Amino acid sequence: MVKAEERVEHNSESAVFDLTSYLKQRKSLVEEALDRSLPVSKPEKIYEAMRYSLLAGGKRLRPILCLATCELAGGTIAMAMPTACALEMIHTMSLIHDDLPAMDNDDYRRGKLTNHKVYGEDIAILAGDGLLAYAFEYVAAATQNVPPQQVVKVLARLGRTVSAAGLVGGQVLDLESEGKTDIAAETLTLIHTLKTGALLETAVVSGAILAGAGAEDVAKLSRYAQKIGLAFQIVDDILDITATKEELGKTAGKDLEAQKVTYPSLWGIEESKAQAQELVDGAIAELESYGELAEPLRAIAQYIVSRKN
Ligand code: GRG
């Protein structure tokens, strides 16, 4: 059954796009590929720790976006799957490190105990490092039927995304902002653009690059991704206040407890919701030239504001 908030009618003539089935099918394809991507080897302990977090569930939004833009740009799922898996390896390693006592210090993630709670801090750090290194190896070694210069472009983009110009830099700014109450919306947006937006943008753009998309399409899709990335983070901040631990699969209310500046703390919940919806509308407007082909990306954008976890 298609949930009302996930049903997207593009126009009166087009069929209803069933996002629930689409996400379910794509998630299961990605999870099978992730399982195959990282078999247990020796030393077993580190492979088990890496697989524990990599196969712990989650929405798989980044791989799903990568596959969707590859198809939109005329490529196939097979061309993008190694990169889709690598995006999830990078995302997962960032969650493992983010949950460590030295950072956010969380006990639960994706409804399970965090990596360091099960394997200890030393192994959790190494599991993150192992996933990060393997993500790059996997794109280089497993991508097939894509011209090598396109694979190199994706590898370069992934490198920049995790670097001090991306996730690492965003995390540093976030750590520096802790305990400060005078953070402006612009600073908050910079933190989230680096911490959350950069990987979502790379997910969207990589799929297009692998399919051989031109500069104009890459630019349009980048703008789509930047807008959904920011909307995603605004909704994340709202959910931290409104959702339960069970819905989130992790501790709720952490931002309030840490007295962190968030979008709802600056704007209030209703205005934050309105801002997120405005960003999603803007993202969808970037897809106009693609017609029906972009239906999955439109529906995913709407899902970002209606999601409950
Ligand atoms: C990248 C070298 C390197 C180190 C990591 C810790 C760190 C540096 C960065 C923090 C990045 C971080 C945790 C950003 C938050 C991103 C975010 C909104 C996560 C939640 O994503 P969802 O909702 O989660 O897609 P699921 O579980 O569904 O995948």
Coordinates of C-alpha atoms and ligand atoms in Angstrom, one line a residue:
M1 CA 0.0 0.0 0.0
V2 CA 1.4 3.4 -0.9
K3 CA 1.4 5.9 2.0
A4 CA -0.3 9.2 1.2
E5 CA 2.7 11.3 1.9
E6 CA 4.9 9.1 -0.4
R7 CA 2.5 9.1 -3.3
V8 CA 3.6 11.6 -5.9
E9 CA 1.4 12.5 -8.8
H10 CA 3.5 14.4 -11.3
N11 CA 0.6 15.4 -13.5
S12 CA -2.9 14.1 -14.1
E13 CA -1.9 11.9 -17.1
S14 CA 1.2 10.2 -15.6
A15 CA 0.9 7.0 -13.5
V16 CA 1.3 7.3 -9.8
F17 CA 4.9 6.7 -8.8
D18 CA 5.0 4.1 -6.0
L19 CA 7.9 5.3 -3.9
T20 CA 7.4 2.8 -1.1
S21 CA 7.9 -0.1 -3.5
Y22 CA 10.8 1.6 -5.3
L23 CA 12.7 2.3 -2.1
K24 CA 12.1 -1.3 -0.8
Q25 CA 13.3 -2.8 -4.1
R26 CA 16.4 -0.6 -4.3
K27 CA 17.3 -1.0 -0.7
S28 CA 17.2 -4.8 -1.1
L29 CA 19.4 -4.6 -4.2
V30 CA 21.9 -2.4 -2.4
E31 CA 21.9 -4.7 0.7
E32 CA 22.6 -7.8 -1.4
A33 CA 25.5 -5.9 -3.1
L34 CA 26.9 -4.7 0.2
D35 CA 26.8 -8.2 1.6
R36 CA 28.7 -9.5 -1.4
S37 CA 31.2 -6.6 -1.4
L38 CA 32.8 -7.4 1.9
P39 CA 33.2 -11.1 2.7
V40 CA 34.8 -12.1 6.0
S41 CA 38.5 -12.7 5.7
K42 CA 41.4 -12.8 8.2
P43 CA 41.7 -11.3 10.7
E44 CA 38.0 -12.2 11.2
K45 CA 37.5 -9.7 14.1
I46 CA 37.9 -6.6 12.0
Y47 CA 35.9 -7.9 9.1
E48 CA 33.1 -8.8 11.5
A49 CA 33.2 -5.3 13.0
M50 CA 33.1 -3.7 9.6
R51 CA 30.2 -5.9 8.5
Y52 CA 28.3 -5.3 11.7
S53 CA 27.8 -1.6 11.0
L54 CA 27.7 -1.9 7.2
L55 CA 24.9 -4.4 7.2
A56 CA 23.0 -2.9 10.1
G57 CA 20.2 -1.4 8.0
G58 CA 19.5 2.3 7.6
K59 CA 17.6 3.9 4.7
R60 CA 20.4 3.4 2.1
L61 CA 19.6 6.8 0.7
R62 CA 23.0 7.6 -0.7
P63 CA 23.4 4.4 -2.8
I64 CA 19.7 4.7 -3.9
L65 CA 20.3 8.3 -5.1
C66 CA 23.5 7.2 -6.9
L67 CA 21.7 4.4 -8.8
A68 CA 18.8 6.7 -9.6
T69 CA 21.0 9.4 -11.2
C70 CA 23.0 6.9 -13.1
E71 CA 19.8 5.5 -14.7
L72 CA 18.5 9.1 -15.3
A73 CA 21.6 9.9 -17.2
G74 CA 21.3 6.8 -19.4
G75 CA 23.5 4.4 -17.4
T76 CA 22.7 1.1 -15.7
I77 CA 22.4 -0.1 -12.1
A78 CA 25.4 -2.4 -12.6
M79 CA 27.7 0.5 -13.7
A80 CA 26.9 2.4 -10.5
M81 CA 26.6 -0.4 -7.9
P82 CA 30.3 -0.4 -6.7
T83 CA 30.1 3.4 -6.2
A84 CA 26.8 3.0 -4.5
C85 CA 28.3 0.5 -2.1
A86 CA 31.4 2.7 -1.5
L87 CA 29.1 5.6 -0.6
E88 CA 27.4 3.5 2.1
M89 CA 30.9 2.3 3.3
I90 CA 31.9 5.9 3.7
H91 CA 28.6 6.9 5.3
T92 CA 28.8 4.0 7.7
M93 CA 32.4 4.7 8.7
S94 CA 31.4 8.3 9.5
L95 CA 28.6 7.1 11.7
I96 CA 31.0 4.7 13.6
H97 CA 33.5 7.5 14.2
D98 CA 30.7 10.0 15.0
D99 CA 29.3 7.7 17.7
L100 CA 32.7 7.3 19.5
P101 CA 33.1 8.7 23.1
A102 CA 35.6 11.2 21.7
M103 CA 32.8 12.6 19.4
D104 CA 29.1 12.3 19.9
N105 CA 29.3 9.4 22.4
D106 CA 26.2 7.4 21.4
D107 CA 25.3 3.9 22.4
Y108 CA 22.7 3.2 19.7
R109 CA 22.6 3.5 16.0
R110 CA 20.2 2.0 13.5
G111 CA 18.4 0.3 16.4
K112 CA 21.5 -1.6 17.5
L113 CA 24.4 -1.0 19.9
T114 CA 27.1 1.2 18.3
N115 CA 30.2 -0.4 17.0
H116 CA 32.4 0.6 19.9
K117 CA 29.9 -0.7 22.4
V118 CA 30.2 -4.2 20.8
Y119 CA 33.8 -4.3 19.7
G120 CA 35.5 -1.7 21.8
E121 CA 36.9 1.7 20.8
D122 CA 40.1 0.5 19.3
I123 CA 38.4 -1.9 16.9
A124 CA 35.6 0.6 16.1
I125 CA 38.2 3.2 15.0
L126 CA 39.9 0.6 12.9
A127 CA 36.6 -0.7 11.4
G128 CA 35.9 2.9 10.3
D129 CA 39.4 3.2 8.8
G130 CA 39.0 -0.2 7.1
L131 CA 35.7 0.8 5.5
L132 CA 37.1 4.1 4.3
A133 CA 40.1 2.5 2.6
Y134 CA 38.0 -0.3 1.1
A135 CA 35.5 2.1 -0.4
F136 CA 38.2 3.5 -2.7
E137 CA 39.6 0.1 -3.5
Y138 CA 36.1 -1.2 -4.3
V139 CA 35.2 1.6 -6.8
A140 CA 38.6 1.2 -8.6
A141 CA 38.6 -2.6 -8.6
A142 CA 34.9 -3.5 -9.1
T143 CA 33.5 -0.9 -11.5
Q144 CA 32.9 -2.4 -14.9
N145 CA 31.9 -1.0 -18.3
V146 CA 32.6 2.6 -17.4
P147 CA 35.4 4.5 -19.1
P148 CA 38.4 4.8 -16.7
Q149 CA 38.5 8.6 -16.8
Q150 CA 34.9 8.6 -15.4
V151 CA 35.9 6.2 -12.6
V152 CA 38.9 8.4 -11.8
K153 CA 36.6 11.5 -11.6
V154 CA 34.3 9.7 -9.1
L155 CA 37.3 8.6 -7.0
A156 CA 38.6 12.2 -6.9
R157 CA 35.2 13.4 -5.9
L158 CA 34.9 10.8 -3.2
G159 CA 38.3 11.8 -1.8
R160 CA 37.4 15.5 -1.6
T161 CA 34.1 14.7 0.0
V162 CA 35.6 12.9 2.9
S163 CA 38.5 15.4 3.3
A164 CA 38.9 18.5 5.4
A165 CA 36.9 20.2 2.5
G166 CA 34.0 17.9 3.3
L167 CA 33.0 15.5 6.1
V168 CA 36.2 15.9 8.2
G169 CA 36.0 19.7 8.0
G170 CA 32.3 19.7 8.8
Q171 CA 32.8 17.5 11.8
V172 CA 35.6 19.8 13.1
L173 CA 33.4 22.9 12.7
D174 CA 30.6 21.0 14.5
L175 CA 32.9 20.1 17.4
E176 CA 34.1 23.7 17.6
S177 CA 30.5 25.0 17.8
E178 CA 29.7 22.8 20.8
G179 CA 28.7 24.8 23.8
K180 CA 28.3 28.0 21.8
T181 CA 24.9 29.7 21.7
D182 CA 25.7 32.4 19.2
I183 CA 26.0 30.3 16.1
A184 CA 24.4 32.1 13.1
A185 CA 22.3 30.3 10.5
E186 CA 25.0 30.8 7.9
T187 CA 27.6 28.9 10.1
L188 CA 25.1 26.2 10.8
T189 CA 24.5 25.8 7.1
L190 CA 28.2 25.6 6.4
I191 CA 28.6 22.9 9.0
H192 CA 25.8 20.8 7.5
T193 CA 26.8 21.5 3.9
L194 CA 30.1 19.8 4.7
K195 CA 29.0 17.2 7.2
T196 CA 25.8 16.0 5.5
G197 CA 25.3 17.7 2.2
A198 CA 28.7 16.9 0.6
L199 CA 28.2 13.1 0.6
L200 CA 24.6 13.4 -0.6
E201 CA 25.7 15.6 -3.4
T202 CA 28.5 13.3 -4.3
A203 CA 26.0 10.4 -4.3
V204 CA 23.8 12.2 -6.8
V205 CA 26.7 13.5 -9.0
S206 CA 28.7 10.3 -9.1
G207 CA 25.8 8.3 -10.6
A208 CA 25.6 10.9 -13.4
I209 CA 29.4 11.0 -14.0
L210 CA 29.5 7.2 -14.3
A211 CA 26.8 7.3 -16.9
G212 CA 28.8 9.9 -18.9
A213 CA 26.5 12.9 -18.2
G214 CA 27.6 16.3 -19.5
A215 CA 28.5 19.4 -17.5
E216 CA 25.1 21.0 -17.7
D217 CA 23.3 17.9 -16.3
V218 CA 25.9 17.5 -13.6
A219 CA 25.4 21.2 -12.6
K220 CA 21.6 20.8 -12.5
L221 CA 21.8 17.6 -10.4
S222 CA 24.4 19.2 -8.1
R223 CA 21.9 22.0 -7.4
Y224 CA 19.1 19.4 -6.8
A225 CA 21.4 17.6 -4.4
Q226 CA 22.5 20.7 -2.5
K227 CA 18.9 21.6 -1.8
I228 CA 17.8 18.1 -0.7
G229 CA 20.9 17.9 1.4
L230 CA 20.1 21.0 3.4
A231 CA 16.4 20.0 3.6
F232 CA 17.5 16.5 4.9
Q233 CA 19.5 18.2 7.7
I234 CA 16.7 20.5 8.7
V235 CA 14.4 17.5 9.0
D236 CA 17.0 15.6 10.9
D237 CA 17.1 18.5 13.5
I238 CA 13.3 18.5 13.7
L239 CA 13.2 14.7 14.1
D240 CA 15.7 14.9 17.0
I241 CA 13.0 16.9 18.8
T242 CA 9.8 15.2 17.6
A243 CA 10.6 11.5 17.0
T244 CA 11.1 8.7 19.5
K245 CA 14.2 6.6 20.1
E246 CA 12.4 3.7 18.6
E247 CA 11.6 5.6 15.4
L248 CA 15.1 7.0 15.1
G249 CA 17.0 3.8 16.1
K250 CA 19.3 6.1 18.1
T251 CA 19.1 8.4 21.2
A252 CA 16.5 11.1 20.6
G253 CA 16.7 14.7 22.0
K254 CA 20.5 14.8 21.9
D255 CA 20.6 18.3 20.5
L256 CA 18.4 19.7 23.2
E257 CA 20.3 17.9 25.9
A258 CA 23.6 19.3 24.5
Q259 CA 22.0 22.7 24.1
K260 CA 23.2 22.6 20.5
V261 CA 22.2 25.3 18.0
T262 CA 19.9 23.7 15.4
Y263 CA 17.5 25.0 12.7
P264 CA 14.5 24.6 15.0
S265 CA 16.3 26.4 17.9
L266 CA 17.0 29.3 15.5
W267 CA 13.7 29.3 13.6
G268 CA 11.2 27.2 15.5
I269 CA 9.7 23.9 14.3
E270 CA 7.0 25.3 11.9
E271 CA 9.4 27.7 10.1
S272 CA 12.0 25.0 9.9
K273 CA 9.4 22.7 8.2
A274 CA 8.5 25.5 5.8
Q275 CA 12.2 26.1 4.9
A276 CA 12.7 22.4 4.3
Q277 CA 9.6 22.3 2.0
E278 CA 10.8 25.3 0.1
L279 CA 14.2 23.7 -0.5
V280 CA 12.5 20.5 -1.7
D281 CA 10.3 22.5 -4.1
G282 CA 13.4 24.2 -5.4
A283 CA 15.2 20.9 -5.8
I284 CA 12.2 19.5 -7.8
A285 CA 12.2 22.6 -10.0
E286 CA 15.8 21.7 -11.1
L287 CA 14.5 18.5 -12.6
E288 CA 12.0 20.0 -15.0
S289 CA 13.8 19.2 -18.2
Y290 CA 13.9 15.4 -17.4
G291 CA 10.1 14.8 -17.5
E292 CA 9.0 11.4 -16.3
L293 CA 12.6 10.0 -16.1
A294 CA 13.2 12.1 -13.0
E295 CA 10.1 10.8 -11.1
P296 CA 12.2 8.8 -8.6
L297 CA 14.4 11.8 -7.8
R298 CA 11.2 14.0 -7.3
A299 CA 9.6 11.4 -5.1
I300 CA 12.8 11.0 -3.0
A301 CA 12.9 14.8 -2.5
Q302 CA 9.4 14.8 -1.2
Y303 CA 10.2 11.8 1.0
I304 CA 13.0 13.8 2.6
V305 CA 10.5 16.1 4.2
S306 CA 7.8 13.6 5.0
R307 CA 10.2 10.9 6.5
K308 CA 9.7 9.8 10.1
N309 CA 13.3 8.6 10.7
Ligands
GRG1 C1 35.0 10.8 6.8 C2 37.4 10.4 7.4 C3 36.0 10.7 7.8 C4 35.8 10.8 9.1 C5 34.4 11.0 9.7 C6 32.7 11.7 12.2 C7 32.9 12.4 10.9 C8 34.2 12.4 10.2 C9 31.9 13.1 10.3 C10 30.5 13.1 10.8 C11 29.6 12.9 9.7 C12 28.2 12.6 10.1 C13 27.9 11.6 11.2 C14 27.2 13.4 9.6 C15 25.8 13.2 9.9 C16 25.1 12.7 8.7 C17 23.7 12.2 8.9 C18 22.6 13.2 8.8 C19 23.5 10.9 9.2 C20 22.2 10.3 9.3 O1 22.0 9.8 8.0 P1 20.7 8.9 7.6 O2 19.5 9.4 8.2 O3 21.1 7.5 8.3 O4 20.7 8.7 6.1 P2 20.8 6.0 7.9 O5 21.0 5.2 9.2 O6 19.4 5.9 7.4 O7 21.8 5.7 6.9

